[in-house]
Short mmCIF file of C-alpha atoms and ligand atoms in Angstrom, two decimals:
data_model
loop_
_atom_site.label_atom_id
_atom_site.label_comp_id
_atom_site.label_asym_id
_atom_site.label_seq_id
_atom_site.Cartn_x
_atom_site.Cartn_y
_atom_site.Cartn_z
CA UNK H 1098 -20.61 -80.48 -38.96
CA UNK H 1099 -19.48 -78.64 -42.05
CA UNK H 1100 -19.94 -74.92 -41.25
CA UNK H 1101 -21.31 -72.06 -44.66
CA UNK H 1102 -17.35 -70.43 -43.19
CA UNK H 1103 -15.27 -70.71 -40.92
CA UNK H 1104 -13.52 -67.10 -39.88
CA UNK H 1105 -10.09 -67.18 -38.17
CA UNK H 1106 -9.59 -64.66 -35.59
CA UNK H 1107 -11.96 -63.40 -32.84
CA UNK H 1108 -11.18 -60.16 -33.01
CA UNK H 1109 -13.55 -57.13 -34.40
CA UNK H 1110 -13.17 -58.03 -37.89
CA UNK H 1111 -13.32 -61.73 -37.00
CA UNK H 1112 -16.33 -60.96 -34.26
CA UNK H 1113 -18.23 -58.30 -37.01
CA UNK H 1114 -18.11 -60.69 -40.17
CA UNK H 1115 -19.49 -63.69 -38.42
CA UNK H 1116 -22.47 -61.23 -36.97
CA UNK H 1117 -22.91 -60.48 -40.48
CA UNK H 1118 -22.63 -63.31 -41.94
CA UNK H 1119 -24.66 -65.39 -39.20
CA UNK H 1120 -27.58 -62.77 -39.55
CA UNK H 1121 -28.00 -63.86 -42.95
CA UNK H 1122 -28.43 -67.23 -42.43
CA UNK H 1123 -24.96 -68.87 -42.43
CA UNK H 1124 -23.72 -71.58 -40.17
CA UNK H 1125 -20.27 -70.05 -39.18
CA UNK H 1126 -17.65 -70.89 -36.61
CA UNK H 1127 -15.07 -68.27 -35.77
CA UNK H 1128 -12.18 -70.10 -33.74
CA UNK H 1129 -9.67 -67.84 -31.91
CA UNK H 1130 -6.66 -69.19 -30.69
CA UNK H 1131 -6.88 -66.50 -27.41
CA UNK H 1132 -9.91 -64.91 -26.11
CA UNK H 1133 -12.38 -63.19 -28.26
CA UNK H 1134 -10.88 -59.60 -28.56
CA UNK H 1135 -7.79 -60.23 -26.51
CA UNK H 1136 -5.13 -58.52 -28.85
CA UNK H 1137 -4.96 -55.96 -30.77
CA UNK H 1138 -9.10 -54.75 -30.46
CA UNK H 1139 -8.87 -54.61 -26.84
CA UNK H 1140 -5.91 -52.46 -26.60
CA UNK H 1141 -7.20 -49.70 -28.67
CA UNK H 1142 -8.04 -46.04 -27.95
CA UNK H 1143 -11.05 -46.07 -29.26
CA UNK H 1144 -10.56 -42.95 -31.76
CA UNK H 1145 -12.89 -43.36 -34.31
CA UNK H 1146 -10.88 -40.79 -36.33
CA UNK H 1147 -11.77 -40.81 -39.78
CA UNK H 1148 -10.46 -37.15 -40.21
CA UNK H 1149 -7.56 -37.07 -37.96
CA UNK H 1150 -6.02 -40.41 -40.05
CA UNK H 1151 -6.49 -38.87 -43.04
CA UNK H 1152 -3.49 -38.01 -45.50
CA UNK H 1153 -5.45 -37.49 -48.51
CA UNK H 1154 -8.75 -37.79 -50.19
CA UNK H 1155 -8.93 -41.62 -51.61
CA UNK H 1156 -10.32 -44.90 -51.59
CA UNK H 1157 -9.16 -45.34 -47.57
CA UNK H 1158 -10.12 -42.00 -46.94
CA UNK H 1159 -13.71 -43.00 -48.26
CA UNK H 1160 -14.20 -46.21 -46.50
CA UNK H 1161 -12.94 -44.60 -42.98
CA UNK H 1162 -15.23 -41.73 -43.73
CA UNK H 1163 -18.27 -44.81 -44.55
CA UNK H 1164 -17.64 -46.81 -41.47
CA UNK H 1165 -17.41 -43.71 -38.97
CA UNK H 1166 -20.70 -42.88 -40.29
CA UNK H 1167 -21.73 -46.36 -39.84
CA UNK H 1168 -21.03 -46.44 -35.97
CA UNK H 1169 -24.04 -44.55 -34.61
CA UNK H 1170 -26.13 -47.63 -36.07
CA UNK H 1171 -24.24 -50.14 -35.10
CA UNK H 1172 -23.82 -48.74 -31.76
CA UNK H 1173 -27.92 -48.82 -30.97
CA UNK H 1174 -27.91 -52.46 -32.88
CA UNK H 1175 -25.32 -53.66 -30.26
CA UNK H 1176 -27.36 -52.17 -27.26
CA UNK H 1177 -30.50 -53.91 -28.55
CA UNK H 1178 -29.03 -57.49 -29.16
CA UNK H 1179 -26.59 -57.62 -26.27
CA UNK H 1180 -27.51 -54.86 -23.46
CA UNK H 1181 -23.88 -53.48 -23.86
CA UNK H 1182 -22.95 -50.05 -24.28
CA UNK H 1183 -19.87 -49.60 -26.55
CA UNK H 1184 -19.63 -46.14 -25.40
CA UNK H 1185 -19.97 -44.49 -28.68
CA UNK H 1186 -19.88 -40.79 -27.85
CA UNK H 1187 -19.83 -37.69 -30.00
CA UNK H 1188 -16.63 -36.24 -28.36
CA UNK H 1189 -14.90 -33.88 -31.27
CA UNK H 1190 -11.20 -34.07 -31.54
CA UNK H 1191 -8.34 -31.31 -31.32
CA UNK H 1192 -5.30 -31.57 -32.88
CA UNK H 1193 -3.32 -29.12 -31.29
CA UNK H 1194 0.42 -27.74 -32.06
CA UNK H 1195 2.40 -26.90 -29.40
CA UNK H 1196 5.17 -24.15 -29.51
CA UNK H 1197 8.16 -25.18 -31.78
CA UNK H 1198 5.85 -27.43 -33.95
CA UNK H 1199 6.05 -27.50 -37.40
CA UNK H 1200 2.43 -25.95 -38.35
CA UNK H 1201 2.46 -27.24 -41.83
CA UNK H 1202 1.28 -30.57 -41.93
CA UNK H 1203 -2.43 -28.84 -39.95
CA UNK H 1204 -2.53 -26.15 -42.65
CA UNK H 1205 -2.00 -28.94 -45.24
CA UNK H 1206 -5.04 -31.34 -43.81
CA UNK H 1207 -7.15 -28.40 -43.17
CA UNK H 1208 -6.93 -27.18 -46.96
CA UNK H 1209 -7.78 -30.49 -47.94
CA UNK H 1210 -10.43 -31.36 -46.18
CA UNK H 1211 -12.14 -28.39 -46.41
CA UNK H 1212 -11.91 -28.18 -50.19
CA UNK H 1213 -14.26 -31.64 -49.99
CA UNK H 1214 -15.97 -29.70 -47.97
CA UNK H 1215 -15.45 -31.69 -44.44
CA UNK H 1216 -15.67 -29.75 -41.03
CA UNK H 1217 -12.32 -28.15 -39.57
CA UNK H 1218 -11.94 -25.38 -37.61
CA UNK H 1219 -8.95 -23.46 -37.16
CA UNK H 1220 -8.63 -22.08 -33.46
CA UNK H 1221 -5.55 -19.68 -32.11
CA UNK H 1222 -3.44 -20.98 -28.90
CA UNK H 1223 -6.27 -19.28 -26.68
CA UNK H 1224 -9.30 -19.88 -28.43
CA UNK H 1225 -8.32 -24.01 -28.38
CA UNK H 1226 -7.66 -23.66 -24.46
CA UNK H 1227 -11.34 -21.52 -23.69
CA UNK H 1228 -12.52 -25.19 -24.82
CA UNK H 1229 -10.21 -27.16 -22.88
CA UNK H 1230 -8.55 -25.23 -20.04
CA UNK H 1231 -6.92 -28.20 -18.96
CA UNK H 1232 -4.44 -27.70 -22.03
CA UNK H 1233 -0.80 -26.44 -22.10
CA UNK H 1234 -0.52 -22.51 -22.54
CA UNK H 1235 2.61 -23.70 -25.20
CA UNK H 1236 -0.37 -24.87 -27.21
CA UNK H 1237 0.34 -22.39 -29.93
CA UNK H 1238 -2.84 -23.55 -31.95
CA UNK H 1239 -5.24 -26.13 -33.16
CA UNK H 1240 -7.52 -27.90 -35.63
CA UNK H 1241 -11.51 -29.03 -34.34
CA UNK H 1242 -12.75 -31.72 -35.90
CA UNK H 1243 -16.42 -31.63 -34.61
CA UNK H 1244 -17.62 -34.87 -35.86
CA UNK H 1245 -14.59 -37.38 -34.72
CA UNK H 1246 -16.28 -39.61 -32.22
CA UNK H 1247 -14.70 -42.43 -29.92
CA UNK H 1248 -16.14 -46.12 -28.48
CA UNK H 1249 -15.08 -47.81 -25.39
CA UNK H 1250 -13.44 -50.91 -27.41
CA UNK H 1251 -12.86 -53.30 -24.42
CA UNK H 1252 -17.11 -52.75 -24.46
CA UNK H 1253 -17.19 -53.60 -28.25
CA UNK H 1254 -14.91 -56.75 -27.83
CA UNK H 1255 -17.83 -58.21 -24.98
CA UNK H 1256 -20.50 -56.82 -27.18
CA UNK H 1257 -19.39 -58.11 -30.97
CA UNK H 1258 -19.04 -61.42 -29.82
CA UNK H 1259 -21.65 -61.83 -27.81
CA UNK H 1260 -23.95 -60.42 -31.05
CA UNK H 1261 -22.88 -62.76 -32.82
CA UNK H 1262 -23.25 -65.89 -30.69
CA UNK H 1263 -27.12 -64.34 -30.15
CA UNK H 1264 -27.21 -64.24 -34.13
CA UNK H 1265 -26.18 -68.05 -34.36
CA UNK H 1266 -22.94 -67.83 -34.37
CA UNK H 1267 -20.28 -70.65 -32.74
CA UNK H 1268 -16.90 -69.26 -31.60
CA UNK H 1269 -13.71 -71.95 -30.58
CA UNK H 1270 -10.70 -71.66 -29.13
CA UNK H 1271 -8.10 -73.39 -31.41
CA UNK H 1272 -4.95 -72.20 -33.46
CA UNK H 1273 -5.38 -73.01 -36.77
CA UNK H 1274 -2.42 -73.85 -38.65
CA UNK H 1275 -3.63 -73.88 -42.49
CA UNK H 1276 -6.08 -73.33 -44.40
CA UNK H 1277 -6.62 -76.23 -46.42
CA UNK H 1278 -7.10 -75.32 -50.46
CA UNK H 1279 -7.92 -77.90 -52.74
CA UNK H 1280 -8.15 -77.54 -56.81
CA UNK H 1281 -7.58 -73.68 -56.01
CA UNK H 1282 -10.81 -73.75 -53.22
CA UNK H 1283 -10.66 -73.18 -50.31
CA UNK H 1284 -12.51 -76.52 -48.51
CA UNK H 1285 -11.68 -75.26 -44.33
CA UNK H 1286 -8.92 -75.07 -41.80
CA UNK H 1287 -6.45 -77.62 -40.06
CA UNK H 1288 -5.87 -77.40 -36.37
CA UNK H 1289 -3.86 -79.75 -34.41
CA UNK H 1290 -4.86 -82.95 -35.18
CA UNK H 1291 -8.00 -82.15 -36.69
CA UNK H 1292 -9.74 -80.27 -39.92
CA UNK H 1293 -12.66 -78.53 -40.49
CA UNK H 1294 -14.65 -78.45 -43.20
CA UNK H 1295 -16.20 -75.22 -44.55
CA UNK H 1296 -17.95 -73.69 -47.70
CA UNK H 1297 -15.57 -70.10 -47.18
CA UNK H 1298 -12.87 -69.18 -44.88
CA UNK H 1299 -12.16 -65.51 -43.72
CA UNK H 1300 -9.15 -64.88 -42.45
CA UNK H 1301 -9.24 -62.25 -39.74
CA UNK H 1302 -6.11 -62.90 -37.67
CA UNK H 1303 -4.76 -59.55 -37.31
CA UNK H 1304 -0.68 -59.07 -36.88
CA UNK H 1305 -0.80 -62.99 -37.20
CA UNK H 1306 -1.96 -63.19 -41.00
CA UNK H 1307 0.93 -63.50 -42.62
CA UNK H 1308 1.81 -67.08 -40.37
CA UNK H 1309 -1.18 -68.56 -41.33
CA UNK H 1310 -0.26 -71.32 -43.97
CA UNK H 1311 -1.80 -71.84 -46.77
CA UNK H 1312 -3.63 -68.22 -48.10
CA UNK H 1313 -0.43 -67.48 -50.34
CA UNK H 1314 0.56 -64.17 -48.62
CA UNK H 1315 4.41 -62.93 -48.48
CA UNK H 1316 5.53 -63.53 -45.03
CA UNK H 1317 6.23 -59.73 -44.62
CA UNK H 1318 2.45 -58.62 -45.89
CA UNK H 1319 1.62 -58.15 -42.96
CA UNK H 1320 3.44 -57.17 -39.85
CA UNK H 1321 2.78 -56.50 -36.41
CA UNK H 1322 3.52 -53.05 -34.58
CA UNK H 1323 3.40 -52.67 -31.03
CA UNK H 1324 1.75 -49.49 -29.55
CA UNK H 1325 1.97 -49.15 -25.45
CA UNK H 1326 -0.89 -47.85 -23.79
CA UNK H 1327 -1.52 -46.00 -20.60
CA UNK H 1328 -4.82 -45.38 -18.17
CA UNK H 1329 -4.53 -42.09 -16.20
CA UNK H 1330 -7.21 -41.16 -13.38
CA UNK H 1331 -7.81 -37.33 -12.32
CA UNK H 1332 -10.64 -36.05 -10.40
CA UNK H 1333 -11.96 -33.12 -11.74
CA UNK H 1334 -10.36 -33.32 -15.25
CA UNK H 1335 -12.58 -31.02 -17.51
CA UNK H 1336 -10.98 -32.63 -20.64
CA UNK H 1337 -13.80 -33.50 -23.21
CA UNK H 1338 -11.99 -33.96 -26.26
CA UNK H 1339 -10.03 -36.54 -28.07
CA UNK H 1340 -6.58 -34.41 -28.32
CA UNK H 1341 -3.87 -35.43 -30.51
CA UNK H 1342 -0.08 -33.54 -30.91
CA UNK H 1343 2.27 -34.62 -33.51
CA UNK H 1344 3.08 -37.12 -30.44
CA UNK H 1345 0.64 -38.87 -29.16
CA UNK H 1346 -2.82 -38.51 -27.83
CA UNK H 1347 -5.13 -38.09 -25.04
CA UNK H 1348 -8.77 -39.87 -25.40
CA UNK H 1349 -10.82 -38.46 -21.82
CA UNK H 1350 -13.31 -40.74 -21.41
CA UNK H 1351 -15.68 -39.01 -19.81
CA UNK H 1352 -15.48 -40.53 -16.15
CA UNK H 1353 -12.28 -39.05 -14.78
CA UNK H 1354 -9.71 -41.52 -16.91
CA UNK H 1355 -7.36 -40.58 -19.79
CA UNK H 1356 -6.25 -42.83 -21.74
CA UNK H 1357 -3.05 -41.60 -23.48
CA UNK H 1358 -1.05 -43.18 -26.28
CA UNK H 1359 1.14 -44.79 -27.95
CA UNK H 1360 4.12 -46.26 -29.30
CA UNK H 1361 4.87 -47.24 -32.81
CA UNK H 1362 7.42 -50.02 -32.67
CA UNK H 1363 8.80 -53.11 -34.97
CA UNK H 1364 9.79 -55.16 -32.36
CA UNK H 1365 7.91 -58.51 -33.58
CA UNK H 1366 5.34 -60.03 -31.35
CA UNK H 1367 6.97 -58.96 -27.87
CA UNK H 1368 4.25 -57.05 -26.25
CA UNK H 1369 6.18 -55.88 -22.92
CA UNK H 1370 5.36 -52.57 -21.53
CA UNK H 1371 8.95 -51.10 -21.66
CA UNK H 1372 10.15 -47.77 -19.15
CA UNK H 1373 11.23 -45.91 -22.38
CA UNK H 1374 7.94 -46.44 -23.89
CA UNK H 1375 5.84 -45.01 -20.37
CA UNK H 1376 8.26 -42.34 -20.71
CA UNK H 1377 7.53 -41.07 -24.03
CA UNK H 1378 4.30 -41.42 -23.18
CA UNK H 1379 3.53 -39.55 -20.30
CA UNK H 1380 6.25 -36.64 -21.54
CA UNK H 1381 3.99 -35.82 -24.42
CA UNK H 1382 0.64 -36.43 -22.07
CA UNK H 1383 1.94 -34.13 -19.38
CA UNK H 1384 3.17 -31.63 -21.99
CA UNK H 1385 -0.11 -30.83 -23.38
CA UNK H 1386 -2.15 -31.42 -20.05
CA UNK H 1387 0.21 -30.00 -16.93
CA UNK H 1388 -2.61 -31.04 -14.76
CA UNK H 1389 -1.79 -34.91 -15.55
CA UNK H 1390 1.01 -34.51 -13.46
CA UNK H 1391 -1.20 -35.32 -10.68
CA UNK H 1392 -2.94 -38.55 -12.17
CA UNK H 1393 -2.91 -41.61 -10.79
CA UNK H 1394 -1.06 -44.40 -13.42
CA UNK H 1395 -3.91 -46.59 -13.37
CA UNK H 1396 -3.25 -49.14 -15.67
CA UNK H 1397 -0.76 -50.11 -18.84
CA UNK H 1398 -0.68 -52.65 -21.57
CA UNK H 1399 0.33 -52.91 -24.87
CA UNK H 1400 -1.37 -54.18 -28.42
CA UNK H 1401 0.22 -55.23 -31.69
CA UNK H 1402 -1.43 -53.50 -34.99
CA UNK H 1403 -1.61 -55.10 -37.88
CA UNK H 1404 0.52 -53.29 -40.64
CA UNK H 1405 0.37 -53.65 -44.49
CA UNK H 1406 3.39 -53.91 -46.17
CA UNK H 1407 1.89 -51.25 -48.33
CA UNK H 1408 -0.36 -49.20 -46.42
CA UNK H 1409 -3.55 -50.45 -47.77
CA UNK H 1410 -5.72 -53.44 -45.70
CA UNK H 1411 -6.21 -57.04 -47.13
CA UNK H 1412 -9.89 -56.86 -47.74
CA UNK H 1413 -11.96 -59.08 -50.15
CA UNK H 1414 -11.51 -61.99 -51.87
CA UNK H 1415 -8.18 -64.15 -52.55
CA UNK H 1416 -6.56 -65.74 -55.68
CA UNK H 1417 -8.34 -69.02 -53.85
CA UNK H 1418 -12.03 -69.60 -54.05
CA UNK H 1419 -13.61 -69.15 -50.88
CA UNK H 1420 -10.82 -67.80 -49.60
CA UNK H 1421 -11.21 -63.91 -47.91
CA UNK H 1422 -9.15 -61.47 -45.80
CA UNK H 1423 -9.78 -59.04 -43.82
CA UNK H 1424 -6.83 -57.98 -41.99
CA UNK H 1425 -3.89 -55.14 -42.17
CA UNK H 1426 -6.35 -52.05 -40.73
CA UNK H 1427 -3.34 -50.97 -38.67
CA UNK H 1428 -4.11 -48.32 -36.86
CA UNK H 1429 -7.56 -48.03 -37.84
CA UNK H 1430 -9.17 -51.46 -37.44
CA UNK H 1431 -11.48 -50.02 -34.39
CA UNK H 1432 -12.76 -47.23 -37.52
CA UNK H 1433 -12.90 -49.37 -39.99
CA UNK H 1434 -14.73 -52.40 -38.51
CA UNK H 1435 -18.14 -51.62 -39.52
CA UNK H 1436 -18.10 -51.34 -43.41
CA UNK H 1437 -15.21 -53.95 -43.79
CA UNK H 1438 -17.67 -56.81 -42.20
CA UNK H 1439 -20.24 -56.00 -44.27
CA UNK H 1440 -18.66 -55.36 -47.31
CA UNK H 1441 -16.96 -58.82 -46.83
CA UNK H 1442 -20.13 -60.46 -45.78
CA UNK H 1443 -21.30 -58.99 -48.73
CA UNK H 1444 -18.76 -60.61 -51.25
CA UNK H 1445 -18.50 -63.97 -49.44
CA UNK H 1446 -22.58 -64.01 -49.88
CA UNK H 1447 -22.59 -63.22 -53.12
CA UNK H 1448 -19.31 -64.37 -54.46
CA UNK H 1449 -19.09 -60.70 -55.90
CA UNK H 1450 -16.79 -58.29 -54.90
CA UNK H 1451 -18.15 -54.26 -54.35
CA UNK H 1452 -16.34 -52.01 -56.45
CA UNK H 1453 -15.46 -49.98 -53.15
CA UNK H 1454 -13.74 -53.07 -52.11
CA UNK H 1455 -11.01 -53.44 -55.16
CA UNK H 1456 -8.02 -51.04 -53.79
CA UNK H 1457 -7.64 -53.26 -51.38
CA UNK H 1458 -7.61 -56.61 -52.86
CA UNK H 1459 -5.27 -59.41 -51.36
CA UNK H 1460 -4.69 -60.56 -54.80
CA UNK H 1461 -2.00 -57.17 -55.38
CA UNK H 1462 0.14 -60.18 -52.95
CA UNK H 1463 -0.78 -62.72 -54.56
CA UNK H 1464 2.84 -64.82 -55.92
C1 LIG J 1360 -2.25 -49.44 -28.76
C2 LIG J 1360 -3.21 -49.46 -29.91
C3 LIG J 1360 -4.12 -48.41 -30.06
C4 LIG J 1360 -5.04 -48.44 -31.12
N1 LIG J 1360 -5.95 -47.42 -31.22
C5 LIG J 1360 -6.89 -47.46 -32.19
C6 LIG J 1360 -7.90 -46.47 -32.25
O1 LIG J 1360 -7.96 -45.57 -31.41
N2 LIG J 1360 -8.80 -46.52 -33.28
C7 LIG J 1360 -8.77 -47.50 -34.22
O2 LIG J 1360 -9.60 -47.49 -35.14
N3 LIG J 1360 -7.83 -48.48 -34.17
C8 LIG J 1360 -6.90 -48.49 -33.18
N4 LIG J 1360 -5.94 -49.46 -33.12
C9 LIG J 1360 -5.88 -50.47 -34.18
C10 LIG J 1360 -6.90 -51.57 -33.95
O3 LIG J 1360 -6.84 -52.00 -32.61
C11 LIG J 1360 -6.64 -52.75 -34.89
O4 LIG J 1360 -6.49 -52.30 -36.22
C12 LIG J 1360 -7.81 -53.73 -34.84
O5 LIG J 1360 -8.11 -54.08 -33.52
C13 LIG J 1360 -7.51 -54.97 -35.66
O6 LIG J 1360 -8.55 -55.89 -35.41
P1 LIG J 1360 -8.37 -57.39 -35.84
O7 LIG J 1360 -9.60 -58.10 -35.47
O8 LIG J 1360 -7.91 -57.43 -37.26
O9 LIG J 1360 -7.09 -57.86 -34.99
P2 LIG J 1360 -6.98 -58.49 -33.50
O10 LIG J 1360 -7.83 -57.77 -32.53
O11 LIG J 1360 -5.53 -58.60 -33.19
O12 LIG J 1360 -7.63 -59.90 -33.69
C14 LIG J 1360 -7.01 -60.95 -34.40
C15 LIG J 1360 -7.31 -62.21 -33.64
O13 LIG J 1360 -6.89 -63.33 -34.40
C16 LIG J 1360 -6.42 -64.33 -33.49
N5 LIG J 1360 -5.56 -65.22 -34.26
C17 LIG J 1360 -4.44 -64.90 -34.91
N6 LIG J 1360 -3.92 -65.98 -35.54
C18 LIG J 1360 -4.77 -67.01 -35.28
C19 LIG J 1360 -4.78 -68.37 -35.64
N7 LIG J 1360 -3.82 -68.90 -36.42
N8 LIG J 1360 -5.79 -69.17 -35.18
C20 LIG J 1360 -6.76 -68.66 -34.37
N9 LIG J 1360 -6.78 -67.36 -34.01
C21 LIG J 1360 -5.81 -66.54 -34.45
C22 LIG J 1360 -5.70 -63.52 -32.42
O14 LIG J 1360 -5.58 -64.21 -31.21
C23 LIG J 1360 -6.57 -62.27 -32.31
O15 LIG J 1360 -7.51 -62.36 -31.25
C24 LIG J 1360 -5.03 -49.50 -32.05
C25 LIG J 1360 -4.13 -50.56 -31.88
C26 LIG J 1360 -3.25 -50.56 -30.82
C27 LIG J 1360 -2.32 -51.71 -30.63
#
């Protein structure tokens, strides 16, 4: 069978185009060389921060400020076509400073943001712990961000794929090794001992991008970043809020569980949990929650992010004909799921490229 695309990767920007793309009508095959959602998308927080991430007002800025928007849709859409909840919940963030901080950098994002006229409150020490007692009397103050909103992503990664199966989609397991490109077109994808045919490829193989052949990319475009992960359980935990310090974070789920985060390590594509990286973990977790103390360590794992060698994603189309990316959303892929499937659904479709698409254009790699 010769598939409309083929889209490398099964995570949520490999799971999200091919809903897109199957719901208009394409034949597509996504083929994951794991399990659907495995790597990096399962090991996420969940932080849909569009705010927090922020540095400055900008192309990024706007497309994480698109796609947050974009979540409350997406959300119900999921429920109706698959029964899952991707527990999308309107939770508010606090970045908090404890004493000793530098309070610079939360002056500096609050001016910003407020001057394009975005939601932030300043609150004193006390005024951030009458909302969450369960915080650190060193807190010394904090920033609200009332619209910052969280999903459960190991309920996205059941619910994307499954979507997109139910739209007509066909997802493998196979590596591919290459993408085959012929006359400068892209004509499909060579596994082990076999090819594939296809009218487009996507190439939505997070951290592992820059090892598959044949798309032209420096081998250092992108890289993968390891971030360690711990579940805490408390009864009785109050906490509400998404809470980040300068670091780490704490994303309260709502049922009792914390989970609390993360490392940000070049170490290649080891993923072990490590006893340093628990430690720095839990230091800064039990630092701005005492109460923590008494958790139970449920559960730990680790993920690798895909990082861009400049700190943009790979999104659109390639120097190759039928040949797209979407890959390098770091530590935002969760966030920025939404409007990167369909904006590339929208160029592979169309074979034009949206003008909110052209910061991030593989071709600034192209060699
Ligand atoms: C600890 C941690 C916490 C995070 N927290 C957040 C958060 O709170 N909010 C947020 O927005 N983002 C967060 N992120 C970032 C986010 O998880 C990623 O940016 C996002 O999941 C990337 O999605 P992806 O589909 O591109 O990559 P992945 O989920 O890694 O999917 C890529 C898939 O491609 C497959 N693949 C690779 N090469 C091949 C090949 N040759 N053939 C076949 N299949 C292949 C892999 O097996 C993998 O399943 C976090 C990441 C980590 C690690």
């Amino acid at each position: 069978m010769i598939y409309d695309s083929v889209v490398i990767g099964g995570g949520v920007m490999g799971s999200a185009i091919a809903l897109r793309l199957s719901q208009a009508g394409q034949r597509v095959l996504v083929l994951e060389k794991a399990v659907p959602g495995a790597e990096a998308s399962s090991a996420a927080g969940g932080i849909l921060g569009a705010q927090i991430e922020g540095e400055a007002d900008g192309p990024l800025f706007r497309l994480c400020l698109a796609s947050r928007e974009a979540y409350g849709a997406l959300a119900a859409e999921l429920r109706e076509s698959t029964g899952i909840d991707v527990g999308y919940r309107h939770c508010g963030l606090l970045k908090v400073a404890l004493a000793g901080d530098d309070l610079g950098p939360l002056a500096e994002k609050m001016a910003w943001q407020r001057r394009i006229g975005l939601e932030v409150e300043e609150l004193a020490g006390e005024e951030v712990r009458r909302l969450e007692p369960d915080l650190a009397s060193e807190v010394a103050m904090g920033l609200h961000f009332p619209k910052e909103t969280q999903i459960d992503p190991r309920q996205l990664v059941q619910a994307l794929p499954l979507a997109a199966q139910r739209a007509g989609a066909t997802f493998r397991a196979a590596l591919v090794r290459k993408v085959l490109v012929e006359d400068g077109r892209a004509v499909g994808v060579e596994l082990d001992g076999e090819t594939v045919r296809a009218g487009a490829v996507v190439v939505a193989a997070g951290a592992w991008t820059s090892l598959v052949e044949g798309i032209g990319l420096p081998h250092d475009a992108v890289k993968p970043v390891r971030g360690q992960m711990l579940k805490l359980a408390l009864r009785g935990l109050g906490l509400r809020r998404i809470v980040f310090t300068p670091r780490g974070y704490l994303v309260p789920r709502g049922d009792g569980t914390v989970l609390t985060g993360s490392t940000m390590e070049h170490v290649g594509f080891d993923k072990r949990v490590t006893a340093g990286g628990v430690a720095s973990i839990l230091t800064n977790a039990l630092a701005t929650a005492p109460s923590l103390a008494g958790a139970e360590l449920v559960e730990s794992w680790s993920g690798l992010r895909p990082a861009p060698a400049d700190g943009l994603p790979l999104i659109g189309a390639t120097a190759a004909q039928g040949l797209f990316l979407a890959s390098g959303h770091y530590r935002n892929g969760i966030l920025l799921m939404p409007e990167t499937a369909r904006l590339v659904a929208e160029t592979v479709l169309s074979g034009r490229e949206p003008e909110a698409l052209l910061p991030f254009s593989p071709r600034r790699f192209a060699h």
